[in-house]
Amino acid sequence: MTQFVEWSAALSVGIDEIDAQHQALIDLINEVQDAVVGGLDREHQLDALGRLAEYTKIHFAVEESLMRIFGYPDYERHKAQHEGLIRSMLDLQRRLDDDRAALDDGLMRHLKHWLLDHILQSDQDYSRFFLAAGALSRHQKPSWATRMWDHLHFCGSKCWS
Ligand SMILES: [Fe+2]
Ligand SMILES: [Fe+2]
């Protein structure tokens, strides 16, 4: 059966860990869509959206850490895009929680296109920079993961607020 959002080779940024995280994000969006289309109640829809929002924050923190570690010149603009989506998701969660909004086809399509456009443009841009700089081959194991972890540990929840 065709999923609401499908992974394809065109979405690959050429970095296995990031591709795996994007695939996980796609799975989580599909779970939200299944909850909406399946007519599950608000509580189940909010649960699915909550899981998507939490994983999205983790994924963005990973990308932002890598960009800082490797001195990516477009870091601020990319981070601002991430922050915009997180703000929208938190706002949507609040409005759903207060019964002031409902997840519908338009919202789901917006989410889908935001994610796909972001991967195809902004995420591909940083991966080209990393790969051209040879950054990942230098740091791939285990130092870049360790440094990323150190960064996350250092800024903790403040990275995501
Ligand atoms: Fe990104
Ligand atoms: Fe991404």
mmCIF file with all atom_site columns, N, CA and C in Angstrom, residues 33-99:
data_model
loop_
_atom_site.group_PDB
_atom_site.id
_atom_site.type_symbol
_atom_site.label_atom_id
_atom_site.label_alt_id
_atom_site.label_comp_id
_atom_site.label_asym_id
_atom_site.label_entity_id
_atom_site.label_seq_id
_atom_site.pdbx_PDB_ins_code
_atom_site.Cartn_x
_atom_site.Cartn_y
_atom_site.Cartn_z
_atom_site.occupancy
_atom_site.B_iso_or_equiv
_atom_site.pdbx_formal_charge
_atom_site.auth_seq_id
_atom_site.auth_comp_id
_atom_site.auth_asym_id
_atom_site.auth_atom_id
_atom_site.pdbx_PDB_model_num
ATOM 1   N N  . GLN A 1 33 ? -0.649  10.607 10.081 1.00 0.00 ? 33 GLN A N  1
ATOM 2   C CA . GLN A 1 33 ? -1.646  10.555 8.999  1.00 0.00 ? 33 GLN A CA 1
ATOM 3   C C  . GLN A 1 33 ? -2.599  9.376  9.201  1.00 0.00 ? 33 GLN A C  1
ATOM 4   N N  . ASP A 1 34 ? -2.046  8.222  9.593  1.00 0.00 ? 34 ASP A N  1
ATOM 5   C CA . ASP A 1 34 ? -2.905  7.044  9.813  1.00 0.00 ? 34 ASP A CA 1
ATOM 6   C C  . ASP A 1 34 ? -3.920  7.323  10.925 1.00 0.00 ? 34 ASP A C  1
ATOM 7   N N  . ALA A 1 35 ? -3.472  8.060  11.955 1.00 0.00 ? 35 ALA A N  1
ATOM 8   C CA . ALA A 1 35 ? -4.385  8.379  13.061 1.00 0.00 ? 35 ALA A CA 1
ATOM 9   C C  . ALA A 1 35 ? -5.502  9.302  12.586 1.00 0.00 ? 35 ALA A C  1
ATOM 10  N N  . VAL A 1 36 ? -5.160  10.226 11.673 1.00 0.00 ? 36 VAL A N  1
ATOM 11  C CA . VAL A 1 36 ? -6.156  11.181 11.161 1.00 0.00 ? 36 VAL A CA 1
ATOM 12  C C  . VAL A 1 36 ? -7.129  10.468 10.213 1.00 0.00 ? 36 VAL A C  1
ATOM 13  N N  . VAL A 1 37 ? -6.565  9.760  9.243  1.00 0.00 ? 37 VAL A N  1
ATOM 14  C CA . VAL A 1 37 ? -7.404  9.092  8.230  1.00 0.00 ? 37 VAL A CA 1
ATOM 15  C C  . VAL A 1 37 ? -8.226  7.974  8.871  1.00 0.00 ? 37 VAL A C  1
ATOM 16  N N  . GLY A 1 38 ? -7.609  7.316  9.866  1.00 0.00 ? 38 GLY A N  1
ATOM 17  C CA . GLY A 1 38 ? -8.309  6.215  10.528 1.00 0.00 ? 38 GLY A CA 1
ATOM 18  C C  . GLY A 1 38 ? -9.382  6.693  11.499 1.00 0.00 ? 38 GLY A C  1
ATOM 19  N N  . GLY A 1 39 ? -9.497  8.015  11.634 1.00 0.00 ? 39 GLY A N  1
ATOM 20  C CA . GLY A 1 39 ? -10.544 8.556  12.495 1.00 0.00 ? 39 GLY A CA 1
ATOM 21  C C  . GLY A 1 39 ? -10.313 8.301  13.974 1.00 0.00 ? 39 GLY A C  1
ATOM 22  N N  . LEU A 1 40 ? -9.026  8.118  14.365 1.00 0.00 ? 40 LEU A N  1
ATOM 23  C CA . LEU A 1 40 ? -8.739  7.908  15.785 1.00 0.00 ? 40 LEU A CA 1
ATOM 24  C C  . LEU A 1 40 ? -9.065  9.183  16.568 1.00 0.00 ? 40 LEU A C  1
ATOM 25  N N  . ASP A 1 41 ? -9.325  9.017  17.858 1.00 0.00 ? 41 ASP A N  1
ATOM 26  C CA . ASP A 1 41 ? -9.745  10.183 18.633 1.00 0.00 ? 41 ASP A CA 1
ATOM 27  C C  . ASP A 1 41 ? -8.585  11.159 18.844 1.00 0.00 ? 41 ASP A C  1
ATOM 28  N N  . ARG A 1 42 ? -8.946  12.327 19.364 1.00 0.00 ? 42 ARG A N  1
ATOM 29  C CA . ARG A 1 42 ? -7.989  13.420 19.542 1.00 0.00 ? 42 ARG A CA 1
ATOM 30  C C  . ARG A 1 42 ? -6.770  12.995 20.375 1.00 0.00 ? 42 ARG A C  1
ATOM 31  N N  . GLU A 1 43 ? -7.028  12.172 21.387 1.00 0.00 ? 43 GLU A N  1
ATOM 32  C CA . GLU A 1 43 ? -5.934  11.747 22.258 1.00 0.00 ? 43 GLU A CA 1
ATOM 33  C C  . GLU A 1 43 ? -4.887  10.944 21.475 1.00 0.00 ? 43 GLU A C  1
ATOM 34  N N  . HIS A 1 44 ? -5.345  10.035 20.628 1.00 0.00 ? 44 HIS A N  1
ATOM 35  C CA . HIS A 1 44 ? -4.413  9.237  19.831 1.00 0.00 ? 44 HIS A CA 1
ATOM 36  C C  . HIS A 1 44 ? -3.691  10.101 18.790 1.00 0.00 ? 44 HIS A C  1
ATOM 37  N N  . GLN A 1 45 ? -4.426  11.044 18.217 1.00 0.00 ? 45 GLN A N  1
ATOM 38  C CA . GLN A 1 45 ? -3.793  11.940 17.240 1.00 0.00 ? 45 GLN A CA 1
ATOM 39  C C  . GLN A 1 45 ? -2.718  12.780 17.920 1.00 0.00 ? 45 GLN A C  1
ATOM 40  N N  . LEU A 1 46 ? -3.035  13.269 19.131 1.00 0.00 ? 46 LEU A N  1
ATOM 41  C CA . LEU A 1 46 ? -2.057  14.069 19.878 1.00 0.00 ? 46 LEU A CA 1
ATOM 42  C C  . LEU A 1 46 ? -0.843  13.234 20.268 1.00 0.00 ? 46 LEU A C  1
ATOM 43  N N  . ASP A 1 47 ? -1.072  11.977 20.622 1.00 0.00 ? 47 ASP A N  1
ATOM 44  C CA . ASP A 1 47 ? 0.049   11.079 20.947 1.00 0.00 ? 47 ASP A CA 1
ATOM 45  C C  . ASP A 1 47 ? 0.990   10.945 19.753 1.00 0.00 ? 47 ASP A C  1
ATOM 46  N N  . ALA A 1 48 ? 0.403   10.692 18.590 1.00 0.00 ? 48 ALA A N  1
ATOM 47  C CA . ALA A 1 48 ? 1.217   10.498 17.377 1.00 0.00 ? 48 ALA A CA 1
ATOM 48  C C  . ALA A 1 48 ? 1.946   11.795 17.039 1.00 0.00 ? 48 ALA A C  1
ATOM 49  N N  . LEU A 1 49 ? 1.262   12.919 17.147 1.00 0.00 ? 49 LEU A N  1
ATOM 50  C CA . LEU A 1 49 ? 1.896   14.203 16.856 1.00 0.00 ? 49 LEU A CA 1
ATOM 51  C C  . LEU A 1 49 ? 3.004   14.498 17.871 1.00 0.00 ? 49 LEU A C  1
ATOM 52  N N  . GLY A 1 50 ? 2.779   14.129 19.117 1.00 0.00 ? 50 GLY A N  1
ATOM 53  C CA . GLY A 1 50 ? 3.787   14.337 20.159 1.00 0.00 ? 50 GLY A CA 1
ATOM 54  C C  . GLY A 1 50 ? 5.052   13.554 19.867 1.00 0.00 ? 50 GLY A C  1
ATOM 55  N N  . ARG A 1 51 ? 4.889   12.297 19.422 1.00 0.00 ? 51 ARG A N  1
ATOM 56  C CA . ARG A 1 51 ? 6.071   11.492 19.081 1.00 0.00 ? 51 ARG A CA 1
ATOM 57  C C  . ARG A 1 51 ? 6.834   12.123 17.915 1.00 0.00 ? 51 ARG A C  1
ATOM 58  N N  . LEU A 1 52 ? 6.090   12.598 16.922 1.00 0.00 ? 52 LEU A N  1
ATOM 59  C CA . LEU A 1 52 ? 6.721   13.254 15.767 1.00 0.00 ? 52 LEU A CA 1
ATOM 60  C C  . LEU A 1 52 ? 7.467   14.513 16.226 1.00 0.00 ? 52 LEU A C  1
ATOM 61  N N  . ALA A 1 53 ? 6.839   15.312 17.078 1.00 0.00 ? 53 ALA A N  1
ATOM 62  C CA . ALA A 1 53 ? 7.468   16.568 17.527 1.00 0.00 ? 53 ALA A CA 1
ATOM 63  C C  . ALA A 1 53 ? 8.744   16.279 18.316 1.00 0.00 ? 53 ALA A C  1
ATOM 64  N N  . GLU A 1 54 ? 8.703   15.274 19.189 1.00 0.00 ? 54 GLU A N  1
ATOM 65  C CA . GLU A 1 54 ? 9.888   14.952 19.997 1.00 0.00 ? 54 GLU A CA 1
ATOM 66  C C  . GLU A 1 54 ? 11.039  14.479 19.113 1.00 0.00 ? 54 GLU A C  1
ATOM 67  N N  . TYR A 1 55 ? 10.730  13.606 18.173 1.00 0.00 ? 55 TYR A N  1
ATOM 68  C CA . TYR A 1 55 ? 11.802  13.096 17.316 1.00 0.00 ? 55 TYR A CA 1
ATOM 69  C C  . TYR A 1 55 ? 12.341  14.203 16.410 1.00 0.00 ? 55 TYR A C  1
ATOM 70  N N  . THR A 1 56 ? 11.450  15.093 15.968 1.00 0.00 ? 56 THR A N  1
ATOM 71  C CA . THR A 1 56 ? 11.872  16.212 15.119 1.00 0.00 ? 56 THR A CA 1
ATOM 72  C C  . THR A 1 56 ? 12.873  17.083 15.879 1.00 0.00 ? 56 THR A C  1
ATOM 73  N N  . LYS A 1 57 ? 12.611  17.349 17.156 1.00 0.00 ? 57 LYS A N  1
ATOM 74  C CA . LYS A 1 57 ? 13.535  18.164 17.957 1.00 0.00 ? 57 LYS A CA 1
ATOM 75  C C  . LYS A 1 57 ? 14.899  17.491 18.057 1.00 0.00 ? 57 LYS A C  1
ATOM 76  N N  . ILE A 1 58 ? 14.891  16.181 18.278 1.00 0.00 ? 58 ILE A N  1
ATOM 77  C CA . ILE A 1 58 ? 16.165  15.449 18.385 1.00 0.00 ? 58 ILE A CA 1
ATOM 78  C C  . ILE A 1 58 ? 16.924  15.522 17.053 1.00 0.00 ? 58 ILE A C  1
ATOM 79  N N  . HIS A 1 59 ? 16.208  15.276 15.972 1.00 0.00 ? 59 HIS A N  1
ATOM 80  C CA . HIS A 1 59 ? 16.851  15.302 14.654 1.00 0.00 ? 59 HIS A CA 1
ATOM 81  C C  . HIS A 1 59 ? 17.438  16.684 14.361 1.00 0.00 ? 59 HIS A C  1
ATOM 82  N N  . PHE A 1 60 ? 16.684  17.730 14.645 1.00 0.00 ? 60 PHE A N  1
ATOM 83  C CA . PHE A 1 60 ? 17.181  19.085 14.374 1.00 0.00 ? 60 PHE A CA 1
ATOM 84  C C  . PHE A 1 60 ? 18.406  19.380 15.235 1.00 0.00 ? 60 PHE A C  1
ATOM 85  N N  . ALA A 1 61 ? 18.390  18.923 16.491 1.00 0.00 ? 61 ALA A N  1
ATOM 86  C CA . ALA A 1 61 ? 19.537  19.163 17.373 1.00 0.00 ? 61 ALA A CA 1
ATOM 87  C C  . ALA A 1 61 ? 20.783  18.461 16.823 1.00 0.00 ? 61 ALA A C  1
ATOM 88  N N  . VAL A 1 62 ? 20.595  17.265 16.272 1.00 0.00 ? 62 VAL A N  1
ATOM 89  C CA . VAL A 1 62 ? 21.730  16.541 15.678 1.00 0.00 ? 62 VAL A CA 1
ATOM 90  C C  . VAL A 1 62 ? 22.283  17.323 14.482 1.00 0.00 ? 62 VAL A C  1
ATOM 91  N N  . GLU A 1 63 ? 21.395  17.741 13.581 1.00 0.00 ? 63 GLU A N  1
ATOM 92  C CA . GLU A 1 63 ? 21.857  18.486 12.407 1.00 0.00 ? 63 GLU A CA 1
ATOM 93  C C  . GLU A 1 63 ? 22.563  19.775 12.821 1.00 0.00 ? 63 GLU A C  1
ATOM 94  N N  . GLU A 1 64 ? 21.973  20.494 13.756 1.00 0.00 ? 64 GLU A N  1
ATOM 95  C CA . GLU A 1 64 ? 22.550  21.780 14.167 1.00 0.00 ? 64 GLU A CA 1
ATOM 96  C C  . GLU A 1 64 ? 23.912  21.571 14.833 1.00 0.00 ? 64 GLU A C  1
ATOM 97  N N  . SER A 1 65 ? 24.051  20.486 15.581 1.00 0.00 ? 65 SER A N  1
ATOM 98  C CA . SER A 1 65 ? 25.343  20.193 16.205 1.00 0.00 ? 65 SER A CA 1
ATOM 99  C C  . SER A 1 65 ? 26.400  19.928 15.140 1.00 0.00 ? 65 SER A C  1
ATOM 100 N N  . LEU A 1 66 ? 26.036  19.130 14.149 1.00 0.00 ? 66 LEU A N  1
ATOM 101 C CA . LEU A 1 66 ? 26.995  18.834 13.073 1.00 0.00 ? 66 LEU A CA 1
ATOM 102 C C  . LEU A 1 66 ? 27.391  20.113 12.337 1.00 0.00 ? 66 LEU A C  1
ATOM 103 N N  . MET A 1 67 ? 26.398  20.977 12.075 1.00 0.00 ? 67 MET A N  1
ATOM 104 C CA . MET A 1 67 ? 26.697  22.224 11.351 1.00 0.00 ? 67 MET A CA 1
ATOM 105 C C  . MET A 1 67 ? 27.670  23.091 12.137 1.00 0.00 ? 67 MET A C  1
ATOM 106 N N  . ARG A 1 68 ? 27.505  23.128 13.450 1.00 0.00 ? 68 ARG A N  1
ATOM 107 C CA . ARG A 1 68 ? 28.407  23.937 14.277 1.00 0.00 ? 68 ARG A CA 1
ATOM 108 C C  . ARG A 1 68 ? 29.792  23.316 14.339 1.00 0.00 ? 68 ARG A C  1
ATOM 109 N N  . ILE A 1 69 ? 29.821  21.991 14.482 1.00 0.00 ? 69 ILE A N  1
ATOM 110 C CA . ILE A 1 69 ? 31.110  21.303 14.552 1.00 0.00 ? 69 ILE A CA 1
ATOM 111 C C  . ILE A 1 69 ? 31.926  21.545 13.283 1.00 0.00 ? 69 ILE A C  1
ATOM 112 N N  . PHE A 1 70 ? 31.238  21.511 12.132 1.00 0.00 ? 70 PHE A N  1
ATOM 113 C CA . PHE A 1 70 ? 31.957  21.629 10.856 1.00 0.00 ? 70 PHE A CA 1
ATOM 114 C C  . PHE A 1 70 ? 31.964  23.049 10.302 1.00 0.00 ? 70 PHE A C  1
ATOM 115 N N  . GLY A 1 71 ? 31.482  24.006 11.078 1.00 0.00 ? 71 GLY A N  1
ATOM 116 C CA . GLY A 1 71 ? 31.552  25.411 10.648 1.00 0.00 ? 71 GLY A CA 1
ATOM 117 C C  . GLY A 1 71 ? 30.734  25.719 9.416  1.00 0.00 ? 71 GLY A C  1
ATOM 118 N N  . TYR A 1 72 ? 29.522  25.174 9.360  1.00 0.00 ? 72 TYR A N  1
ATOM 119 C CA . TYR A 1 72 ? 28.678  25.392 8.178  1.00 0.00 ? 72 TYR A CA 1
ATOM 120 C C  . TYR A 1 72 ? 28.274  26.868 8.081  1.00 0.00 ? 72 TYR A C  1
ATOM 121 N N  . PRO A 1 73 ? 28.558  27.532 6.949  1.00 0.00 ? 73 PRO A N  1
ATOM 122 C CA . PRO A 1 73 ? 28.327  28.981 6.877  1.00 0.00 ? 73 PRO A CA 1
ATOM 123 C C  . PRO A 1 73 ? 26.854  29.399 6.888  1.00 0.00 ? 73 PRO A C  1
ATOM 124 N N  . ASP A 1 74 ? 25.939  28.495 6.521  1.00 0.00 ? 74 ASP A N  1
ATOM 125 C CA . ASP A 1 74 ? 24.515  28.853 6.457  1.00 0.00 ? 74 ASP A CA 1
ATOM 126 C C  . ASP A 1 74 ? 23.755  28.355 7.689  1.00 0.00 ? 74 ASP A C  1
ATOM 127 N N  . TYR A 1 75 ? 24.510  28.151 8.768  1.00 0.00 ? 75 TYR A N  1
ATOM 128 C CA . TYR A 1 75 ? 23.931  27.584 9.991  1.00 0.00 ? 75 TYR A CA 1
ATOM 129 C C  . TYR A 1 75 ? 22.720  28.371 10.496 1.00 0.00 ? 75 TYR A C  1
ATOM 130 N N  . GLU A 1 76 ? 22.846  29.702 10.593 1.00 0.00 ? 76 GLU A N  1
ATOM 131 C CA . GLU A 1 76 ? 21.781  30.510 11.212 1.00 0.00 ? 76 GLU A CA 1
ATOM 132 C C  . GLU A 1 76 ? 20.478  30.398 10.430 1.00 0.00 ? 76 GLU A C  1
ATOM 133 N N  . ARG A 1 77 ? 20.585  30.470 9.117  1.00 0.00 ? 77 ARG A N  1
ATOM 134 C CA . ARG A 1 77 ? 19.365  30.408 8.295  1.00 0.00 ? 77 ARG A CA 1
ATOM 135 C C  . ARG A 1 77 ? 18.704  29.028 8.425  1.00 0.00 ? 77 ARG A C  1
ATOM 136 N N  . HIS A 1 78 ? 19.534  27.976 8.427  1.00 0.00 ? 78 HIS A N  1
ATOM 137 C CA . HIS A 1 78 ? 19.000  26.613 8.537  1.00 0.00 ? 78 HIS A CA 1
ATOM 138 C C  . HIS A 1 78 ? 18.326  26.420 9.906  1.00 0.00 ? 78 HIS A C  1
ATOM 139 N N  . LYS A 1 79 ? 19.005  26.901 10.940 1.00 0.00 ? 79 LYS A N  1
ATOM 140 C CA . LYS A 1 79 ? 18.455  26.771 12.298 1.00 0.00 ? 79 LYS A CA 1
ATOM 141 C C  . LYS A 1 79 ? 17.124  27.526 12.409 1.00 0.00 ? 79 LYS A C  1
ATOM 142 N N  . ALA A 1 80 ? 17.039  28.676 11.752 1.00 0.00 ? 80 ALA A N  1
ATOM 143 C CA . ALA A 1 80 ? 15.792  29.463 11.795 1.00 0.00 ? 80 ALA A CA 1
ATOM 144 C C  . ALA A 1 80 ? 14.642  28.683 11.139 1.00 0.00 ? 80 ALA A C  1
ATOM 145 N N  . GLN A 1 81 ? 14.959  27.944 10.072 1.00 0.00 ? 81 GLN A N  1
ATOM 146 C CA . GLN A 1 81 ? 13.916  27.106 9.448  1.00 0.00 ? 81 GLN A CA 1
ATOM 147 C C  . GLN A 1 81 ? 13.440  26.044 10.443 1.00 0.00 ? 81 GLN A C  1
ATOM 148 N N  . HIS A 1 82 ? 14.396  25.398 11.111 1.00 0.00 ? 82 HIS A N  1
ATOM 149 C CA . HIS A 1 82 ? 14.031  24.389 12.116 1.00 0.00 ? 82 HIS A CA 1
ATOM 150 C C  . HIS A 1 82 ? 13.145  25.007 13.198 1.00 0.00 ? 82 HIS A C  1
ATOM 151 N N  . GLU A 1 83 ? 13.563  26.169 13.685 1.00 0.00 ? 83 GLU A N  1
ATOM 152 C CA . GLU A 1 83 ? 12.823  26.803 14.783 1.00 0.00 ? 83 GLU A CA 1
ATOM 153 C C  . GLU A 1 83 ? 11.410  27.162 14.355 1.00 0.00 ? 83 GLU A C  1
ATOM 154 N N  . GLY A 1 84 ? 11.259  27.567 13.095 1.00 0.00 ? 84 GLY A N  1
ATOM 155 C CA . GLY A 1 84 ? 9.930   27.900 12.581 1.00 0.00 ? 84 GLY A CA 1
ATOM 156 C C  . GLY A 1 84 ? 9.006   26.693 12.619 1.00 0.00 ? 84 GLY A C  1
ATOM 157 N N  . LEU A 1 85 ? 9.535   25.536 12.213 1.00 0.00 ? 85 LEU A N  1
ATOM 158 C CA . LEU A 1 85 ? 8.685   24.336 12.213 1.00 0.00 ? 85 LEU A CA 1
ATOM 159 C C  . LEU A 1 85 ? 8.349   23.909 13.642 1.00 0.00 ? 85 LEU A C  1
ATOM 160 N N  . ILE A 1 86 ? 9.335   23.956 14.527 1.00 0.00 ? 86 ILE A N  1
ATOM 161 C CA . ILE A 1 86 ? 9.076   23.557 15.926 1.00 0.00 ? 86 ILE A CA 1
ATOM 162 C C  . ILE A 1 86 ? 8.007   24.472 16.534 1.00 0.00 ? 86 ILE A C  1
ATOM 163 N N  . ARG A 1 87 ? 8.122   25.784 16.278 1.00 0.00 ? 87 ARG A N  1
ATOM 164 C CA . ARG A 1 87 ? 7.101   26.715 16.790 1.00 0.00 ? 87 ARG A CA 1
ATOM 165 C C  . ARG A 1 87 ? 5.715   26.347 16.274 1.00 0.00 ? 87 ARG A C  1
ATOM 166 N N  . SER A 1 88 ? 5.628   26.045 14.963 1.00 0.00 ? 88 SER A N  1
ATOM 167 C CA . SER A 1 88 ? 4.331   25.688 14.370 1.00 0.00 ? 88 SER A CA 1
ATOM 168 C C  . SER A 1 88 ? 3.784   24.410 14.997 1.00 0.00 ? 88 SER A C  1
ATOM 169 N N  . MET A 1 89 ? 4.682   23.441 15.228 1.00 0.00 ? 89 MET A N  1
ATOM 170 C CA . MET A 1 89 ? 4.231   22.162 15.804 1.00 0.00 ? 89 MET A CA 1
ATOM 171 C C  . MET A 1 89 ? 3.733   22.364 17.236 1.00 0.00 ? 89 MET A C  1
ATOM 172 N N  . LEU A 1 90 ? 4.472   23.147 18.020 1.00 0.00 ? 90 LEU A N  1
ATOM 173 C CA . LEU A 1 90 ? 4.057   23.382 19.404 1.00 0.00 ? 90 LEU A CA 1
ATOM 174 C C  . LEU A 1 90 ? 2.722   24.119 19.437 1.00 0.00 ? 90 LEU A C  1
ATOM 175 N N  . ASP A 1 91 ? 2.581   25.094 18.532 1.00 0.00 ? 91 ASP A N  1
ATOM 176 C CA . ASP A 1 91 ? 1.330   25.849 18.459 1.00 0.00 ? 91 ASP A CA 1
ATOM 177 C C  . ASP A 1 91 ? 0.171   24.921 18.082 1.00 0.00 ? 91 ASP A C  1
ATOM 178 N N  . LEU A 1 92 ? 0.427   24.045 17.117 1.00 0.00 ? 92 LEU A N  1
ATOM 179 C CA . LEU A 1 92 ? -0.611  23.103 16.692 1.00 0.00 ? 92 LEU A CA 1
ATOM 180 C C  . LEU A 1 92 ? -0.994  22.162 17.838 1.00 0.00 ? 92 LEU A C  1
ATOM 181 N N  . GLN A 1 93 ? 0.025   21.675 18.565 1.00 0.00 ? 93 GLN A N  1
ATOM 182 C CA . GLN A 1 93 ? -0.257  20.788 19.708 1.00 0.00 ? 93 GLN A CA 1
ATOM 183 C C  . GLN A 1 93 ? -1.132  21.510 20.741 1.00 0.00 ? 93 GLN A C  1
ATOM 184 N N  . ARG A 1 94 ? -0.800  22.775 21.016 1.00 0.00 ? 94 ARG A N  1
ATOM 185 C CA . ARG A 1 94 ? -1.583  23.546 22.001 1.00 0.00 ? 94 ARG A CA 1
ATOM 186 C C  . ARG A 1 94 ? -3.024  23.712 21.523 1.00 0.00 ? 94 ARG A C  1
ATOM 187 N N  . ARG A 1 95 ? -3.171  24.050 20.236 1.00 0.00 ? 95 ARG A N  1
ATOM 188 C CA . ARG A 1 95 ? -4.533  24.294 19.727 1.00 0.00 ? 95 ARG A CA 1
ATOM 189 C C  . ARG A 1 95 ? -5.343  23.002 19.680 1.00 0.00 ? 95 ARG A C  1
ATOM 190 N N  . LEU A 1 96 ? -4.670  21.879 19.364 1.00 0.00 ? 96 LEU A N  1
ATOM 191 C CA . LEU A 1 96 ? -5.380  20.589 19.382 1.00 0.00 ? 96 LEU A CA 1
ATOM 192 C C  . LEU A 1 96 ? -5.801  20.233 20.806 1.00 0.00 ? 96 LEU A C  1
ATOM 193 N N  . ASP A 1 97 ? -4.879  20.487 21.704 1.00 0.00 ? 97 ASP A N  1
ATOM 194 C CA . ASP A 1 97 ? -5.129  20.167 23.106 1.00 0.00 ? 97 ASP A CA 1
ATOM 195 C C  . ASP A 1 97 ? -6.319  20.963 23.647 1.00 0.00 ? 97 ASP A C  1
ATOM 196 N N  . ASP A 1 98 ? -6.424  22.226 23.215 1.00 0.00 ? 98 ASP A N  1
ATOM 197 C CA . ASP A 1 98 ? -7.521  23.102 23.679 1.00 0.00 ? 98 ASP A CA 1
ATOM 198 C C  . ASP A 1 98 ? -8.784  22.938 22.836 1.00 0.00 ? 98 ASP A C  1
ATOM 199 N N  . ASP A 1 99 ? -8.730  22.008 21.886 1.00 0.00 ? 99 ASP A N  1
ATOM 200 C CA . ASP A 1 99 ? -9.879  21.812 20.996 1.00 0.00 ? 99 ASP A CA 1
ATOM 201 C C  . ASP A 1 99 ? -10.123 23.019 20.096 1.00 0.00 ? 99 ASP A C  1
#
